[in-house]
Coordinates of C-alpha atoms in Angstrom, one line a residue:
Chain A
M1 CA 24.8 25.7 27.0
T2 CA 28.4 26.5 28.3
D3 CA 27.9 29.8 29.5
S4 CA 28.7 30.6 33.4
E5 CA 25.2 31.0 34.7
S6 CA 24.3 27.5 33.5
V7 CA 27.2 26.1 35.0
L8 CA 26.2 27.5 38.1
D9 CA 22.7 26.3 37.5
R10 CA 23.2 22.5 37.1
Q11 CA 25.2 20.2 39.2
P12 CA 26.3 16.8 38.2
V13 CA 23.4 14.6 37.5
P14 CA 23.0 12.3 40.6
T15 CA 24.0 8.7 40.4
G16 CA 21.6 5.9 40.2
L17 CA 18.8 7.4 38.9
S18 CA 15.8 5.7 37.2
V19 CA 14.8 8.5 35.1
T20 CA 16.9 9.8 32.1
V21 CA 18.0 13.6 32.7
I22 CA 17.3 15.8 29.8
D23 CA 18.3 19.3 29.5
I24 CA 15.7 21.9 27.9
D25 CA 16.9 25.2 27.1
D26 CA 14.4 26.1 24.5
P27 CA 10.9 26.7 26.0
D28 CA 9.6 25.8 22.8
D29 CA 10.5 22.6 22.9
L30 CA 8.1 20.2 21.7
R31 CA 8.9 17.3 24.3
V32 CA 7.7 19.4 27.1
D33 CA 4.3 20.1 25.5
D34 CA 2.5 18.1 28.6
F35 CA 3.4 20.9 30.7
R36 CA 2.6 23.9 28.4
D37 CA 0.0 26.6 29.5
L38 CA -0.9 25.1 32.7
N39 CA -3.4 28.3 33.3
S40 CA -4.8 27.9 30.1
V41 CA -8.6 27.5 30.2
D42 CA -9.3 25.8 27.1
R43 CA -5.4 24.2 26.3
R44 CA -4.2 23.1 29.9
P45 CA -3.0 19.6 29.8
D46 CA -4.8 18.3 32.6
L47 CA -8.4 19.0 30.7
P48 CA -10.3 15.8 31.0
A49 CA -10.8 14.0 27.8
L50 CA -14.4 14.3 27.4
P51 CA -16.4 11.5 25.4
G52 CA -17.5 13.7 22.3
G53 CA -17.6 17.3 22.3
R54 CA -14.3 19.2 23.4
V55 CA -11.3 16.8 24.0
G56 CA -8.6 17.5 26.5
K57 CA -5.3 15.7 27.0
G58 CA -6.8 14.2 30.1
L59 CA -3.4 14.3 32.1
V60 CA -2.7 14.9 35.8
I61 CA -0.2 17.3 36.7
A62 CA 1.8 16.9 40.0
E63 CA 3.1 20.3 41.5
G64 CA 6.2 20.5 43.9
V65 CA 8.4 17.7 45.7
L66 CA 5.7 16.4 48.0
V67 CA 3.1 16.0 45.5
A68 CA 5.5 14.6 42.9
Q69 CA 6.5 11.9 45.6
R70 CA 3.4 11.1 46.0
M71 CA 2.4 10.6 42.5
I72 CA 5.3 8.5 42.2
A73 CA 3.7 6.4 45.3
S74 CA 0.1 6.5 43.7
R75 CA -1.6 4.6 40.7
F76 CA -1.0 7.5 38.6
A77 CA 2.4 6.6 37.0
P78 CA 4.3 9.9 36.0
H79 CA 5.7 9.7 32.4
A80 CA 7.7 12.8 32.5
F81 CA 9.1 15.3 35.0
L82 CA 9.8 18.8 34.2
G83 CA 11.9 20.7 37.1
V84 CA 14.9 22.8 38.0
D85 CA 18.2 21.4 38.9
K86 CA 17.7 21.7 42.8
R87 CA 14.6 19.9 42.7
L88 CA 16.0 17.1 41.0
H89 CA 18.4 16.8 43.5
E90 CA 15.8 17.0 46.4
L91 CA 13.7 14.1 44.5
S92 CA 16.8 12.1 43.8
A93 CA 16.0 9.1 46.1
D94 CA 12.5 8.8 44.7
L95 CA 13.7 9.1 41.0
R96 CA 15.6 5.9 41.8
D97 CA 12.2 4.2 41.8
P98 CA 12.6 1.1 39.3
S99 CA 8.8 2.0 38.2
L100 CA 10.4 5.2 36.4
A101 CA 13.1 3.2 34.3
G102 CA 13.4 5.5 31.2
V103 CA 11.0 8.2 32.2
P104 CA 12.4 11.6 31.0
F105 CA 13.3 14.2 33.8
Y106 CA 13.2 17.4 31.8
R107 CA 15.7 19.8 33.5
A108 CA 15.3 23.6 33.0
S109 CA 16.0 26.9 34.3
A110 CA 13.4 28.6 36.3
D111 CA 12.9 31.2 33.4
V112 CA 12.5 28.2 30.9
M113 CA 10.1 26.9 33.0
A114 CA 8.1 29.7 33.1
R115 CA 7.8 30.3 29.8
V116 CA 6.7 26.6 29.2
V117 CA 3.8 26.7 32.0
G118 CA 3.0 30.2 31.6
F119 CA 3.6 31.5 34.8
H120 CA 6.5 31.5 37.6
L121 CA 6.1 28.3 39.3
N122 CA 7.6 28.5 42.7
R123 CA 7.6 25.0 43.6
G124 CA 9.9 24.2 40.7
V125 CA 9.0 20.8 39.9
L126 CA 6.4 18.8 38.0
A127 CA 5.2 15.5 37.1
V128 CA 2.7 14.5 34.7
A129 CA 0.6 11.1 34.6
R130 CA -2.3 9.7 32.3
R131 CA -5.2 9.1 33.9
P132 CA -5.5 5.5 34.5
Q133 CA -9.1 3.9 34.0
A134 CA -11.3 5.3 36.6
L135 CA -12.3 3.1 39.5
D136 CA -15.9 1.9 39.9
V137 CA -17.7 2.5 43.0
A138 CA -17.1 -1.1 44.1
D139 CA -13.4 -1.1 43.6
A140 CA -13.1 2.3 45.5
L141 CA -15.3 0.8 48.4
A142 CA -13.4 -2.5 48.8
G143 CA -12.0 -2.7 52.5
A144 CA -13.5 0.7 53.2
R145 CA -15.4 1.5 56.3
T146 CA -15.9 5.3 56.3
V147 CA -16.6 7.0 53.3
A148 CA -17.1 10.6 52.0
V149 CA -20.0 11.4 49.6
L150 CA -20.3 14.8 47.6
E151 CA -22.8 16.3 46.0
G152 CA -22.4 19.7 44.1
V153 CA -19.1 20.4 45.4
N154 CA -17.6 22.4 42.4
D155 CA -14.8 24.3 43.8
H156 CA -11.3 22.2 43.3
E157 CA -9.9 24.0 46.6
N158 CA -12.7 22.5 48.5
I159 CA -12.4 19.2 47.0
G160 CA -8.6 19.1 47.3
S161 CA -8.9 20.1 51.2
I162 CA -11.8 17.4 51.8
F163 CA -9.0 14.8 50.2
R164 CA -6.5 16.2 52.3
N165 CA -8.7 16.0 55.6
A166 CA -9.9 12.5 54.4
A167 CA -6.3 11.0 54.3
G168 CA -5.3 12.6 57.6
L169 CA -8.9 11.6 59.7
G170 CA -8.8 8.0 58.2
V171 CA -11.4 8.2 55.6
D172 CA -10.9 5.4 53.2
A173 CA -12.7 6.5 50.0
V174 CA -14.4 9.4 48.3
L175 CA -17.5 9.3 46.2
F176 CA -18.6 11.9 43.7
G177 CA -22.4 12.6 43.0
A178 CA -23.8 14.9 40.8
G179 CA -22.3 18.4 40.0
C180 CA -19.0 17.8 41.4
A181 CA -15.9 19.6 39.9
D182 CA -12.9 17.7 38.5
P183 CA -10.8 16.2 41.5
L184 CA -7.8 15.6 39.1
Y185 CA -7.4 19.1 38.1
R186 CA -3.9 20.4 39.2
R187 CA -5.3 23.1 42.0
C188 CA -7.1 20.2 43.7
V189 CA -4.5 17.7 43.6
R190 CA -2.2 20.3 45.0
V191 CA -4.4 21.7 47.7
S192 CA -5.0 18.0 48.5
M193 CA -1.2 17.7 49.3
G194 CA -1.2 14.9 46.6
H195 CA -3.8 12.7 48.8
A196 CA -6.2 13.0 45.6
L197 CA -3.9 10.6 43.8
L198 CA -3.9 8.2 46.9
V199 CA -7.6 8.2 48.3
P200 CA -9.4 5.9 46.0
F201 CA -12.3 7.8 44.3
A202 CA -15.4 7.1 42.0
G203 CA -18.2 8.8 40.4
V204 CA -21.7 7.5 41.3
A205 CA -23.2 7.5 37.8
D206 CA -27.0 7.2 38.8
W207 CA -27.5 10.0 41.4
P208 CA -28.7 9.6 44.0
G209 CA -30.2 6.2 43.2
G210 CA -26.6 4.7 42.8
L211 CA -26.3 5.4 46.7
D212 CA -27.9 1.9 47.2
I213 CA -24.5 0.5 46.3
L214 CA -23.5 1.5 49.9
H215 CA -26.6 0.5 51.5
D216 CA -26.0 -2.9 50.0
N217 CA -22.8 -3.0 51.4
G218 CA -23.6 -2.1 55.0
F219 CA -23.0 1.4 55.0
Q220 CA -25.1 3.6 57.1
T221 CA -25.5 6.9 55.2
V222 CA -25.4 10.2 57.0
S223 CA -26.3 13.5 55.3
L224 CA -24.5 16.4 56.9
T225 CA -27.3 19.3 57.3
P226 CA -27.5 22.4 59.3
E227 CA -31.0 22.0 60.0
P228 CA -31.4 22.4 63.7
S229 CA -34.0 19.5 63.9
S230 CA -31.9 16.9 62.8
P231 CA -29.8 15.0 65.4
A232 CA -26.4 15.9 66.3
L233 CA -23.4 14.2 64.7
A234 CA -22.6 12.2 67.3
E235 CA -25.8 10.7 68.1
A236 CA -26.3 9.6 64.4
L237 CA -22.9 7.4 64.2
I238 CA -24.2 5.4 67.1
D239 CA -26.5 2.2 66.4
P240 CA -29.3 2.8 68.8
A241 CA -29.7 -1.4 69.0
T242 CA -26.3 -1.7 70.5
G243 CA -25.1 1.6 71.6
A244 CA -21.8 1.1 69.7
P245 CA -20.5 2.9 67.1
R246 CA -21.7 1.9 63.4
D247 CA -19.5 -0.3 61.7
K248 CA -19.5 1.6 58.3
V249 CA -20.4 4.8 57.7
A250 CA -20.9 7.1 54.9
F251 CA -21.0 11.0 55.4
L252 CA -22.8 12.9 52.6
V253 CA -21.7 16.6 52.0
G254 CA -23.1 19.2 49.7
A255 CA -21.9 22.4 48.3
E256 CA -21.9 25.7 50.9
G257 CA -24.9 27.8 50.3
P258 CA -27.5 25.3 48.6
G259 CA -26.2 22.1 50.8
L260 CA -27.4 18.6 49.9
T261 CA -30.5 18.3 47.6
R262 CA -33.7 17.1 49.1
A263 CA -33.2 14.1 46.6
A264 CA -30.0 13.0 48.4
M265 CA -30.9 13.4 51.8
R266 CA -34.3 11.4 51.2
A267 CA -32.0 8.8 49.6
S268 CA -29.8 8.6 52.9
H269 CA -30.6 6.9 56.4
V270 CA -30.1 9.5 58.6
R271 CA -29.5 13.3 58.7
A272 CA -27.1 14.8 61.0
R273 CA -25.9 18.3 62.2
I274 CA -23.1 20.0 63.4
P275 CA -23.8 21.9 66.5
M276 CA -23.6 25.4 65.5
S277 CA -23.6 28.9 66.9
R278 CA -27.0 30.7 66.2
G279 CA -27.1 33.3 63.6
T280 CA -23.8 32.4 61.9
D281 CA -22.9 30.8 58.4
S282 CA -22.8 27.2 57.8
L283 CA -18.9 26.2 57.9
N284 CA -17.1 25.8 55.0
V285 CA -17.8 22.4 53.1
A286 CA -14.3 20.9 53.7
T287 CA -14.4 22.0 57.4
A288 CA -17.8 20.4 58.0
A289 CA -16.7 17.2 56.3
A290 CA -13.3 17.3 58.6
I291 CA -15.3 17.7 61.9
A292 CA -17.6 14.6 60.6
F293 CA -14.6 12.6 59.8
Y294 CA -13.0 13.6 63.5
E295 CA -16.1 12.5 65.0
R296 CA -16.0 9.2 63.6
V297 CA -12.2 8.9 64.9
R298 CA -13.1 9.8 67.9
A299 CA -15.4 6.9 68.4
G300 CA -12.7 4.8 67.7
Q301 CA -13.7 3.6 63.9
Chain B
M1 CA -24.4 61.7 33.0
T2 CA -27.2 61.6 30.7
D3 CA -26.6 59.0 28.3
S4 CA -28.7 55.9 27.9
E5 CA -26.2 53.5 29.7
S6 CA -26.2 55.6 32.9
V7 CA -30.0 55.9 33.2
L8 CA -30.0 52.0 32.7
D9 CA -27.5 51.5 35.3
R10 CA -29.1 53.4 38.0
Q11 CA -32.5 53.0 39.4
P12 CA -34.1 55.8 41.7
V13 CA -32.2 56.0 45.3
P14 CA -34.3 54.0 47.8
T15 CA -36.2 56.4 50.1
G16 CA -35.3 56.9 53.6
L17 CA -31.6 56.0 53.7
S18 CA -29.1 57.4 56.3
V19 CA -26.4 57.4 53.8
T20 CA -25.9 60.2 51.3
V21 CA -25.9 58.8 47.7
I22 CA -23.3 60.5 45.5
D23 CA -22.6 59.2 42.2
I24 CA -19.2 59.0 41.2
D25 CA -18.4 59.0 37.2
D26 CA -14.5 59.9 37.3
P27 CA -12.2 57.2 38.4
D28 CA -9.8 59.7 39.7
D29 CA -12.3 61.7 42.0
L30 CA -10.3 62.2 45.2
R31 CA -13.4 61.1 47.2
V32 CA -13.1 57.6 46.4
D33 CA -9.5 57.5 47.2
D34 CA -9.9 55.2 50.5
F35 CA -10.8 52.5 47.9
R36 CA -8.1 53.1 45.6
D37 CA -5.5 50.3 44.5
L38 CA -6.9 47.6 46.8
N39 CA -4.2 45.0 45.4
S40 CA -1.3 47.6 45.9
V41 CA 1.4 46.1 48.1
D42 CA 2.6 49.5 49.3
R43 CA -0.6 51.9 48.6
R44 CA -3.3 49.7 49.6
P45 CA -5.6 51.9 51.9
D46 CA -5.7 48.7 54.6
L47 CA -2.2 48.9 55.2
P48 CA -1.7 49.4 59.1
A49 CA -0.7 52.6 60.3
L50 CA 2.8 51.5 61.7
P51 CA 4.2 53.6 64.8
G52 CA 7.3 54.9 63.2
G53 CA 8.8 53.8 59.5
R54 CA 6.1 53.0 57.0
V55 CA 2.8 54.6 57.4
G56 CA -0.4 53.1 55.8
K57 CA -3.7 54.5 56.1
G58 CA -4.7 51.9 58.6
L59 CA -8.2 51.4 57.2
V60 CA -10.7 48.3 57.2
I61 CA -12.1 47.2 54.0
A62 CA -15.3 45.2 53.9
E63 CA -16.0 43.4 50.6
G64 CA -19.9 42.4 49.4
V65 CA -22.9 42.6 50.8
L66 CA -22.9 40.4 53.8
V67 CA -19.4 41.5 55.0
A68 CA -20.6 45.2 54.6
Q69 CA -23.6 44.2 56.6
R70 CA -21.7 42.8 59.4
M71 CA -19.1 45.8 59.7
I72 CA -22.1 47.8 59.8
A73 CA -23.4 45.8 62.8
S74 CA -19.7 45.7 64.3
R75 CA -17.5 48.3 66.0
F76 CA -16.0 49.0 62.8
A77 CA -18.1 52.1 61.9
P78 CA -18.2 52.5 58.1
H79 CA -17.2 56.2 56.9
A80 CA -18.1 55.5 53.2
F81 CA -19.4 52.7 51.0
L82 CA -18.2 52.5 47.4
G83 CA -20.8 50.1 45.1
V84 CA -23.1 49.7 41.7
D85 CA -26.4 50.4 42.0
K86 CA -27.7 47.0 42.5
R87 CA -25.9 46.5 45.9
L88 CA -27.1 49.8 46.8
H89 CA -30.6 48.2 46.6
E90 CA -29.6 45.1 48.1
L91 CA -28.2 47.0 51.2
S92 CA -31.1 49.6 51.3
A93 CA -32.5 48.1 54.4
D94 CA -29.1 48.4 56.4
L95 CA -28.2 51.7 54.9
R96 CA -31.1 52.9 57.0
D97 CA -29.2 52.4 60.1
P98 CA -29.2 55.8 62.1
S99 CA -25.4 55.2 62.9
L100 CA -24.9 55.8 59.2
A101 CA -26.2 59.3 59.0
G102 CA -24.6 61.5 56.2
V103 CA -21.9 58.5 55.6
P104 CA -21.4 59.0 51.8
F105 CA -22.5 55.9 49.5
Y106 CA -20.3 56.6 46.3
R107 CA -22.5 55.0 43.6
A108 CA -20.3 54.0 40.3
S109 CA -20.8 51.6 37.5
A110 CA -18.4 48.5 37.5
D111 CA -16.1 49.9 35.3
V112 CA -15.5 52.9 37.4
M113 CA -15.3 50.8 40.4
A114 CA -12.7 48.5 38.7
R115 CA -10.5 51.5 37.8
V116 CA -10.8 52.7 41.1
V117 CA -9.7 49.4 43.1
G118 CA -7.6 48.4 40.5
F119 CA -9.4 45.1 39.4
H120 CA -12.9 44.0 38.5
L121 CA -14.3 43.3 41.9
N122 CA -17.5 41.0 41.3
R123 CA -19.1 41.5 44.7
G124 CA -19.9 45.1 43.9
V125 CA -19.9 46.6 47.0
L126 CA -17.0 47.9 49.7
A127 CA -17.6 49.6 53.1
V128 CA -14.5 51.4 54.6
A129 CA -13.8 52.1 58.3
R130 CA -10.9 53.4 60.0
R131 CA -9.5 50.8 62.7
P132 CA -10.9 51.8 66.2
Q133 CA -8.6 51.5 69.3
A134 CA -7.5 47.9 69.5
L135 CA -8.8 45.9 72.0
D136 CA -6.5 45.0 75.1
V137 CA -6.5 41.3 76.2
A138 CA -8.8 42.0 79.3
D139 CA -11.2 43.6 77.1
A140 CA -11.3 40.4 74.6
L141 CA -11.6 38.1 77.1
A142 CA -14.5 39.7 79.3
G143 CA -17.3 37.1 79.7
A144 CA -15.5 34.7 77.3
R145 CA -15.2 30.9 78.0
T146 CA -13.5 29.6 74.9
V147 CA -10.8 31.1 73.2
A148 CA -8.3 30.8 70.4
V149 CA -4.8 31.9 70.8
L150 CA -2.6 31.9 67.6
E151 CA 1.4 31.9 67.1
G152 CA 3.2 32.3 64.0
V153 CA -0.1 32.0 61.9
N154 CA 1.0 34.5 59.0
D155 CA -1.4 33.4 56.2
H156 CA -4.1 35.7 56.1
E157 CA -6.7 33.0 54.6
N158 CA -6.0 30.8 57.6
I159 CA -6.7 33.9 60.1
G160 CA -9.9 34.4 58.2
S161 CA -11.1 30.6 58.4
I162 CA -10.3 30.7 61.8
F163 CA -12.4 33.6 62.4
R164 CA -15.3 31.9 60.6
N165 CA -15.0 28.9 62.5
A166 CA -14.7 30.5 65.6
A167 CA -18.0 32.4 65.0
G168 CA -19.8 29.3 63.9
L169 CA -18.4 27.2 66.8
G170 CA -18.8 29.2 69.8
V171 CA -15.3 30.6 70.6
D172 CA -15.7 34.1 72.1
A173 CA -12.5 35.7 71.4
V174 CA -9.1 35.3 69.3
L175 CA -5.7 36.5 71.0
F176 CA -2.8 37.0 68.7
G177 CA 0.8 35.6 70.0
A178 CA 4.2 36.6 67.9
G179 CA 4.4 36.2 64.3
C180 CA 0.6 36.4 63.0
A181 CA -0.7 38.5 60.1
D182 CA -3.0 41.4 60.2
P183 CA -6.4 40.0 60.7
L184 CA -8.0 43.2 59.5
Y185 CA -6.5 42.6 56.0
R186 CA -9.2 42.8 53.2
R187 CA -8.6 39.1 52.2
C188 CA -8.7 38.1 56.0
V189 CA -12.0 39.9 56.4
R190 CA -13.5 38.4 53.4
V191 CA -12.5 34.8 54.4
S192 CA -13.9 35.3 57.6
M193 CA -17.2 36.2 56.1
G194 CA -16.9 39.3 58.0
H195 CA -16.4 37.6 61.6
A196 CA -13.0 39.1 62.0
L197 CA -14.9 42.4 62.7
L198 CA -17.4 40.8 65.1
V199 CA -15.2 38.3 67.3
P200 CA -13.4 40.2 69.7
F201 CA -9.7 40.1 69.5
A202 CA -6.5 41.6 70.6
G203 CA -2.6 40.8 70.6
V204 CA -0.6 39.5 73.3
A205 CA 2.3 41.9 73.8
D206 CA 4.7 39.6 75.8
W207 CA 4.6 36.3 74.1
P208 CA 4.5 33.7 75.6
G209 CA 4.6 35.0 79.1
G210 CA 1.4 36.9 78.5
L211 CA -0.3 33.9 78.5
D212 CA -0.7 34.4 82.3
I213 CA -3.7 36.3 81.8
L214 CA -5.4 33.7 80.6
H215 CA -4.2 31.4 83.7
D216 CA -5.0 34.3 86.2
N217 CA -8.4 34.3 84.5
G218 CA -9.0 30.6 85.1
F219 CA -8.5 29.3 81.8
Q220 CA -7.0 25.9 80.8
T221 CA -4.5 26.5 78.2
V222 CA -4.3 23.9 75.7
S223 CA -1.6 23.5 73.1
L224 CA -2.5 21.6 69.8
T225 CA 0.3 19.4 68.4
P226 CA 0.4 16.4 66.2
E227 CA 2.9 14.7 69.0
P228 CA 1.6 10.9 69.3
S229 CA 2.6 11.0 72.9
S230 CA 0.0 13.7 73.5
P231 CA -3.2 12.9 75.2
A232 CA -6.1 13.1 72.7
L233 CA -8.2 16.5 72.5
A234 CA -11.3 15.1 74.4
E235 CA -9.2 14.1 77.2
A236 CA -7.5 17.3 77.7
L237 CA -11.0 19.3 77.9
I238 CA -11.8 17.0 81.0
D239 CA -11.1 18.3 84.5
P240 CA -9.8 15.2 85.7
A241 CA -10.8 16.2 89.5
T242 CA -14.2 16.2 88.5
G243 CA -14.8 14.2 85.5
A244 CA -16.6 17.5 83.8
P245 CA -15.6 19.7 81.0
R246 CA -13.1 22.5 81.9
D247 CA -15.1 25.6 82.4
K248 CA -12.8 27.8 80.4
V249 CA -10.4 26.6 77.7
A250 CA -8.1 28.5 75.5
F251 CA -6.7 26.6 72.4
L252 CA -3.1 27.6 71.3
V253 CA -2.5 26.7 67.6
G254 CA 0.7 27.5 65.4
A255 CA 1.5 27.6 62.0
E256 CA 1.1 24.9 59.6
G257 CA 4.7 23.2 59.4
P258 CA 6.5 24.3 62.4
G259 CA 3.8 24.4 64.7
L260 CA 3.6 25.9 68.0
T261 CA 7.0 27.1 69.4
R262 CA 8.4 25.1 72.4
A263 CA 7.9 28.3 74.5
A264 CA 4.5 28.4 73.8
M265 CA 4.1 25.0 74.6
R266 CA 5.8 25.1 77.9
A267 CA 3.6 28.0 78.6
S268 CA 0.6 26.4 78.5
H269 CA -1.3 23.7 80.8
V270 CA -1.5 20.5 78.7
R271 CA -0.9 19.5 75.0
A272 CA -3.6 17.7 73.3
R273 CA -3.6 16.0 69.8
I274 CA -6.2 15.4 67.2
P275 CA -5.8 11.7 66.5
M276 CA -4.4 11.5 62.8
S277 CA -3.8 8.6 60.4
R278 CA -0.2 7.7 60.4
G279 CA 2.1 8.8 57.8
T280 CA -0.3 11.9 56.6
D281 CA 0.4 15.4 57.1
S282 CA -0.9 17.7 59.9
L283 CA -4.2 19.2 59.1
N284 CA -4.7 22.9 57.8
V285 CA -4.3 25.1 60.7
A286 CA -7.9 26.3 60.4
T287 CA -9.2 22.7 60.1
A288 CA -7.3 21.6 63.3
A289 CA -8.7 24.8 65.2
A290 CA -12.4 23.9 64.0
I291 CA -12.0 20.3 65.2
A292 CA -11.0 21.6 68.8
F293 CA -13.7 24.1 68.9
Y294 CA -16.0 21.5 67.6
E295 CA -14.7 19.1 70.6
R296 CA -15.6 21.9 73.1
V297 CA -19.1 22.4 71.8
R298 CA -19.7 18.6 72.0
A299 CA -19.0 18.6 75.5
G300 CA -21.6 21.3 75.8
Q301 CA -19.4 24.1 76.7

């Protein structure tokens, strides 16, 4: 390409990058297939690779400078980038990371990018990684003292918000019980500000029986519920034997509307409620979780 | 209409309604113009009627059964409904409210509704009201003991979430400083679960000087900030002279990213921070506000 628009679009490649910058001018170029049709229900590259049945590529997409930076810092090692020249320059310090040696940065115009991904992406840069092996619950809990456990949370934005709130308020791990959506879907990763890639998480295969691993590891399991007869949150976090805050706490939260199942609540040690005004709806699940996390921070844990 | 689909679509009108049920089969029917082109940037009926310049209709749209019920219970008196037969029946108890005498309920198929509003609306019912005269700050503060004050919050979903959190956590009024979006836009009303219609709100014309009305009325004004040097939230809500919780508190919150302006922080009594993990982003503004509201509830206020 030698036309004037391209000349204006592209500054010289920054020096010392670990990534290899490759210009893409044809939206049908096969090399950018991992970024293709991001909004497609059945072809998007971040569909999980299911065992048997429908098979997705099982990739993870980071969107925007901040989330791409967090992916580079995470255990999700990006194997390619697609972005406009401006974002290449904004990311240049990050793209010198030795772990990115030889990784392609596909540089394209905003228009070519839009034709690859299927819509105009105003964040201007994407990174893609293969999913590493999932953590098991014991790995995710290593060193953890505050944990969030989700049941039936099938809204990607809520899961993303819970990761963001977990990172901001000192939660060490997130566990997924039955009925939750994929935390590695692009929208979830984006809403989490990339923290879905950084906060350790794992799925609890046997639900809710698998909660016993928390009990075996000394966690007090606390089910959040709007039930007015339940003790207030602050009370549930104190060990009545000592009057001190519990050492390890896991908060169980359920979907808006139905909330936690009876089985999950029965499998936990205690129930706790956020004091609410009469006659109003429960809070959004991510907001309720944030308040629980805050109460824990507040107690100095 | 006598074709079989219509017969199946429409049950007999419930008895005893205050509203007048009128069947609409033509999407171009002028009687449903107040519901037309809801997503249009320049024609949507809930654009504010600006003094001079561009003039909108200044209507308020409630979407879905729950929000329509809250509109009926609010000072925003609906002057028309548009909905499918199923929603007419779900709302029948509410539609017997004498305040709705003679108000039209335009009954339409989902397809006709979609062609009126411009997209498929899966909540199936809308109510529309004219904006009543705005409250002034003194009206909004009447009897209030906990208040949220917003500056630069220009995201409708965040404003909606703040209203929902305010209602759930006992906040009596919301004040709008400079740079905020319209709290009566449809998306904001929907995200608020209708509480934008129920929690009193008012705009502070002189910003931030107008905060003095809070001070004159005995409110402690508390600016939320991530500044690590600021006192923790819990501390800021206690009167050091008595050790008891402050009687009246107003929380100032700013937009994500920039936060509150220096001028607004200087105009408030104290700053307070939510204890956060190092190196993470600030919380979403509605989440931060919810935590502040919770801290207030927690202190028994």
